[in-house]
Amino acid sequence: MKNEKTALKENQGVSKPGTTSKSAAEKIKKNRVKQNSVDEFVSRILDGDITFLSRAITLVESTNNKHQQKANEILERCLPFANKSIRIGITGVPGVGKSTFIEAFGKYLTSKKSKVAVLAVDPSSTINKGSILGDKTRMDQLVTDQNAFIRPSPSGKSLGGVAQKTRESIILCEAAGFNTIIIETVGVGQSETVVHSMVDFFLLLKLAGAGDELQGIKRGIIEMADAIVINKADGENKQNAQIAKVEFNRALHLYPLKESKWQPKVLTASAINNIGISEIDQMISDYIIQTKENTYFDFKRNQQNEFWLLSTIEQQLKNNFYNNSKIKDRLSIEVSNLKKGKTTPFNAAKRLLNL
Ligand code: GDP
């Protein structure tokens, strides 16, 4: 495996600055994408070739129809080899320590011979062009670990579109032999809900406050969380973290038992000092054992597949509708009539849908 490490750096969207100009890199990428057959992609991905994994994800993320078609063929062929990982969602406000935690946790897992892929769903990536995981100073140790693969959030016009691409990338990563998939997201809009719909275990990172832990936290997130980890439990914060732990534990017990029959846990950690990391890994293993035994694990994955089938249909129908030239022309006329008070939104919608 000559250059897995080098290839890793070159192909994780985290290439060395100044080595190739952006447009030249794009051209090279495009040519490579053209040259390789679906067969080649599939066999290289199944061999764990990170360069091909990266290129396949680029196809998945492309808006070009031909690329998408190729991506779909690769995905279908990889599907029988997917599904063999544990998918973990991690959320928390900016600054809570997500990337520090993922780096510590990821390194811990790779030290145990696991292969870890880190993907992201960042709905803001289109607006501000930046994205979580896009910054190469983050996770600098994990980035050079040959058993880790880090991919920034795809950009897209809608959260659904961004999430769909990440979900497809999970399949490719699994086929390439990654057995732990971490999906990072920030608590913006509905992003936690979509990430929850693609993972087995959902972990919420929190900071200890001044005793008002439950304030400002969305009820829905608490309901989704399989664990709350209070990070930065170090230095002066240690005691506050313990208090927060007790408070969250008490609050979690007030919620009805989850369908998984798993009682969500509250743990403390200091990601920066690697404290609490092995306990979190153990807790996730316990969850997997319990939910595999009571069959919830497979039930949830099936449910998620159904959800993604339906949401992909919705997405496609919407795309077809808005990309239809007749609709495009007529839509502006209807909007203008609406503004002049000549029609109602419902009548206008009816006419457009009947075109
Ligand atoms: P993110 O925005 O959620 O990804 O947060 P980062 O991982 O970038 O961390 C934000 C800041 O918190 C950085 O300055 C980290 O060094 C710091 N930080 C992260 N984890 C810990 C921790 O466990 N303890 C302490 N004291 N600081 C931490």
XYZ file of C-alpha atoms and ligand atoms in Angstrom:
383
model
C 0.000 0.000 0.000
C 2.413 2.488 -1.287
C 0.756 5.748 -0.881
C -2.373 5.420 1.087
C -1.241 8.215 3.346
C -0.288 10.511 0.499
C -3.421 9.680 -1.393
C -5.362 10.397 1.718
C -4.014 13.886 1.955
C -4.498 14.536 -1.718
C -8.012 13.305 -1.838
C -9.766 14.406 1.270
C -10.407 17.900 0.063
C -7.580 18.775 2.435
C -4.808 19.033 -0.104
C -1.637 20.946 0.617
C -2.060 24.627 -0.079
C -0.311 25.951 -3.129
C 0.411 22.601 -4.788
C -2.199 22.778 -7.557
C -4.428 25.665 -8.518
C -8.110 25.103 -7.914
C -9.156 25.141 -11.568
C -6.297 22.827 -12.589
C -7.284 20.446 -9.821
C -10.898 20.562 -11.037
C -9.771 19.682 -14.572
C -7.688 16.751 -13.378
C -10.589 15.564 -11.289
C -12.978 15.792 -14.253
C -10.640 13.840 -16.528
C -10.140 11.116 -13.955
C -13.866 10.851 -13.469
C -14.292 10.379 -17.224
C -11.596 7.775 -17.575
C -12.498 5.216 -14.971
C -15.229 2.695 -15.605
C -17.876 1.763 -13.084
C -16.208 -1.666 -12.771
C -12.908 -0.062 -11.913
C -14.492 2.265 -9.380
C -16.283 -0.594 -7.656
C -13.323 -2.930 -7.489
C -10.984 -0.201 -6.236
C -13.479 0.963 -3.610
C -13.944 -2.609 -2.405
C -10.165 -2.824 -2.135
C -10.276 0.145 0.236
C -8.644 2.529 -2.220
C -9.190 5.969 -0.720
C -8.392 7.800 -3.935
C -11.249 6.042 -5.697
C -13.522 6.425 -2.711
C -12.918 10.160 -2.836
C -13.545 10.335 -6.566
C -16.743 8.346 -6.239
C -17.960 10.774 -3.581
C -17.132 13.603 -5.957
C -19.397 11.909 -8.525
C -22.131 11.566 -5.909
C -21.854 15.260 -5.123
C -21.772 16.373 -8.748
C -24.801 18.080 -10.236
C -23.886 16.814 -13.707
C -26.435 14.236 -14.921
C -23.833 11.862 -16.362
C -21.841 11.925 -13.146
C -24.967 11.260 -11.159
C -25.839 8.324 -13.373
C -22.390 6.869 -12.902
C -22.574 7.513 -9.159
C -25.883 5.680 -8.986
C -24.433 2.643 -10.749
C -21.452 2.602 -8.396
C -23.747 2.969 -5.393
C -25.984 0.068 -6.430
C -22.968 -2.149 -6.966
C -21.453 -1.159 -3.602
C -24.673 -1.568 -1.661
C -24.311 -5.320 -0.955
C -20.982 -4.537 0.711
C -22.264 -1.664 2.811
C -24.267 -1.811 6.053
C -21.449 -3.335 8.062
C -20.551 -0.308 10.105
C -21.719 1.579 13.124
C -23.007 5.012 12.209
C -22.705 7.682 14.873
C -24.184 11.181 14.663
C -22.527 13.969 16.650
C -24.061 17.360 17.185
C -23.515 20.407 19.362
C -23.235 24.162 19.102
C -20.126 25.692 17.533
C -17.328 25.803 20.094
C -18.586 22.887 22.171
C -15.616 20.849 20.973
C -17.005 18.661 18.179
C -13.871 18.518 16.083
C -11.630 18.100 19.140
C -13.869 15.306 20.331
C -14.069 13.593 16.932
C -10.315 13.757 16.635
C -9.812 12.192 20.095
C -12.521 9.594 19.561
C -11.367 8.837 16.010
C -7.764 8.370 17.104
C -8.916 6.113 19.926
C -10.837 3.967 17.452
C -8.027 3.752 14.915
C -5.653 2.750 17.726
C -7.999 -0.196 18.220
C -7.625 -1.072 14.508
C -10.968 0.409 13.491
C -11.313 2.302 10.241
C -13.086 5.593 10.767
C -14.785 7.809 8.208
C -15.889 11.285 9.230
C -18.550 12.964 7.106
C -20.605 16.058 7.731
C -23.973 17.630 7.118
C -23.650 21.369 7.195
C -26.640 23.211 5.789
C -24.808 26.521 5.963
C -22.000 25.381 3.665
C -23.726 26.752 0.571
C -24.398 30.126 2.048
C -20.991 30.967 3.441
C -18.943 28.664 1.186
C -17.109 27.341 4.191
C -18.092 24.106 5.791
C -17.503 22.098 8.879
C -14.566 19.801 8.282
C -13.565 22.057 5.419
C -10.972 23.809 7.490
C -7.774 21.811 7.294
C -6.504 22.931 10.653
C -9.277 20.933 12.274
C -8.519 17.325 13.177
C -4.945 17.601 11.982
C -3.942 14.304 13.571
C -6.854 12.292 12.262
C -6.365 13.702 8.772
C -2.961 12.024 8.492
C -4.080 8.746 10.039
C -4.153 6.112 7.326
C -7.140 4.414 8.924
C -9.222 7.569 8.849
C -11.025 9.322 6.051
C -12.400 12.831 6.475
C -14.708 14.480 4.008
C -16.183 17.968 4.361
C -19.895 18.567 4.039
C -21.221 18.617 0.488
C -22.844 21.853 -0.505
C -26.312 21.990 -1.944
C -29.379 24.108 -2.404
C -31.368 22.369 0.286
C -30.664 20.537 3.497
C -32.406 17.489 2.011
C -30.032 17.511 -0.953
C -26.935 17.928 1.218
C -28.072 15.138 3.512
C -28.875 12.782 0.641
C -25.330 13.109 -0.672
C -23.887 12.403 2.761
C -26.109 9.393 3.078
C -24.897 8.024 -0.229
C -21.310 8.672 0.806
C -21.907 6.487 3.875
C -22.599 3.547 1.557
C -19.355 4.146 -0.331
C -17.307 4.481 2.861
C -18.762 1.267 4.233
C -18.025 -0.579 1.003
C -14.440 0.702 1.286
C -14.144 -1.027 4.653
C -14.757 1.808 7.100
C -16.475 0.247 10.089
C -17.235 3.387 12.060
C -18.892 6.282 10.312
C -19.128 9.544 12.207
C -21.479 12.198 10.894
C -20.928 15.657 12.312
C -23.534 18.362 12.227
C -24.220 21.693 13.857
C -27.524 22.456 15.466
C -28.871 24.558 12.646
C -32.501 24.241 11.584
C -33.448 20.692 10.894
C -29.936 19.342 10.369
C -30.020 17.260 13.538
C -33.218 15.575 12.463
C -31.800 14.536 9.096
C -28.579 13.286 10.653
C -30.602 11.369 13.228
C -32.364 9.706 10.302
C -29.110 8.259 8.969
C -27.295 7.055 12.091
C -27.569 4.233 14.621
C -26.467 6.279 17.605
C -26.965 9.986 18.180
C -24.688 11.859 20.546
C -25.233 15.383 21.778
C -22.219 17.336 23.013
C -22.948 19.954 25.668
C -21.113 22.362 27.889
C -21.764 22.752 31.573
C -23.359 26.080 32.382
C -24.338 27.656 35.623
C -27.043 25.247 36.621
C -29.549 26.128 33.902
C -28.568 23.215 31.710
C -31.952 22.531 30.250
C -32.642 26.047 29.148
C -32.198 26.862 25.538
C -32.028 23.262 24.516
C -34.527 22.043 21.980
C -36.808 19.395 23.404
C -36.645 17.454 20.157
C -32.888 17.073 20.421
C -33.098 15.645 23.904
C -35.616 13.150 22.589
C -33.313 12.151 19.753
C -30.161 11.834 21.840
C -28.960 8.380 22.860
C -26.310 10.068 24.968
C -25.386 13.507 26.193
C -21.685 14.077 26.687
C -20.712 17.109 28.718
C -17.416 18.161 27.211
C -14.662 20.341 28.670
C -15.033 18.599 32.027
C -11.595 19.762 33.070
C -9.939 22.464 35.188
C -12.397 24.758 36.877
C -15.200 23.332 34.841
C -14.949 19.857 36.290
C -17.364 20.423 39.128
C -19.925 22.210 36.976
C -19.771 19.295 34.564
C -20.628 16.884 37.374
C -23.570 19.047 38.438
C -24.768 19.231 34.835
C -24.475 15.465 34.551
C -26.802 14.939 37.526
C -29.279 17.466 36.175
C -29.380 16.005 32.656
C -29.704 12.509 34.057
C -32.660 13.546 36.133
C -34.272 15.248 33.144
C -33.720 12.301 30.820
C -35.481 9.998 33.236
C -38.613 12.097 32.888
C -38.938 11.169 29.231
C -40.814 8.009 28.271
C -38.623 5.009 27.465
C -37.475 5.063 23.856
C -38.610 2.582 21.250
C -35.078 1.157 21.372
C -35.595 0.432 25.105
C -32.269 2.184 25.625
C -32.083 4.540 28.548
C -30.041 7.520 27.277
C -26.855 8.076 29.223
C -25.069 11.198 30.390
C -21.284 11.187 30.501
C -18.570 13.756 30.976
C -15.441 14.108 28.860
C -12.457 16.256 28.272
C -11.785 15.810 24.588
C -8.661 17.902 24.721
C -7.170 15.681 27.437
C -8.506 12.399 26.042
C -10.535 11.804 29.192
C -13.791 9.883 29.032
C -13.235 8.690 25.467
C -12.980 4.946 26.137
C -16.110 5.108 28.324
C -18.018 6.665 25.450
C -16.826 3.947 23.100
C -17.917 1.320 25.626
C -21.326 2.938 25.990
C -21.862 2.906 22.212
C -20.842 -0.763 22.090
C -23.372 -1.510 24.855
C -26.048 0.259 22.851
C -25.229 -1.717 19.728
C -25.301 -5.027 21.615
C -28.602 -4.185 23.295
C -30.363 -2.968 20.155
C -29.068 -5.833 18.035
C -30.356 -8.272 20.645
C -33.785 -6.697 20.780
C -33.817 -6.283 16.938
C -34.306 -2.512 17.133
C -31.012 -1.956 15.284
C -32.237 -3.557 12.052
C -35.735 -2.195 12.496
C -34.360 1.348 12.660
C -32.143 0.882 9.617
C -35.112 -0.406 7.636
C -37.199 2.522 8.780
C -34.415 4.896 7.756
C -34.215 3.286 4.313
C -37.929 3.802 3.843
C -37.630 7.412 4.971
C -34.828 8.013 2.472
C -36.731 6.324 -0.326
C -39.681 8.630 0.230
C -37.631 11.754 0.734
C -35.601 11.033 -2.422
C -38.840 10.736 -4.381
C -40.052 14.027 -2.948
C -36.765 15.674 -3.765
C -36.775 14.330 -7.315
C -40.367 15.372 -7.923
C -39.568 18.861 -6.722
C -36.453 19.065 -8.894
C -38.352 17.854 -11.952
C -41.084 20.377 -11.296
C -38.857 23.407 -10.840
C -36.516 22.455 -13.689
C -39.370 22.115 -16.172
C -39.116 25.040 -18.605
C -42.899 25.378 -18.930
C -43.162 25.696 -15.161
C -40.302 28.173 -15.013
C -42.016 30.484 -17.538
C -45.428 30.170 -16.011
C -44.257 30.525 -12.414
C -43.060 34.095 -12.907
C -46.390 35.018 -14.536
C -48.348 33.476 -11.670
C -46.179 35.247 -9.079
C -46.714 38.540 -10.829
C -50.504 37.960 -10.963
C -50.425 37.058 -7.310
C -48.754 40.352 -6.457
C -51.381 42.257 -8.430
C -54.121 40.476 -6.542
C -55.411 38.797 -9.712
C -55.272 35.250 -8.346
C -54.919 33.289 -5.125
C -51.880 31.156 -4.169
C -54.059 28.043 -4.302
C -55.439 28.650 -7.786
C -51.997 29.566 -9.069
C -50.532 26.381 -7.568
C -53.317 24.296 -9.098
C -52.680 25.703 -12.572
C -48.923 25.154 -12.265
C -49.344 21.589 -11.039
C -51.684 20.824 -13.924
C -49.287 22.058 -16.604
P -16.471 22.823 17.460
O -16.750 24.175 16.913
O -17.661 22.277 18.187
O -15.911 21.863 16.456
O -15.347 23.022 18.605
P -13.768 22.823 18.549
O -13.415 21.389 18.600
O -13.221 23.622 17.421
O -13.348 23.444 19.943
C -13.584 24.799 20.294
C -12.584 25.231 21.354
O -12.758 24.483 22.544
C -11.132 24.996 20.929
O -10.371 26.083 21.350
C -10.740 23.732 21.658
O -9.367 23.674 21.936
C -11.548 23.843 22.925
N -11.857 22.530 23.507
C -12.349 21.463 22.857
N -12.488 20.418 23.700
C -12.070 20.842 24.919
C -11.974 20.223 26.208
O -12.295 19.059 26.414
N -11.528 21.027 27.235
C -11.170 22.308 27.046
N -10.750 22.995 28.111
N -11.222 22.926 25.854
C -11.666 22.205 24.804
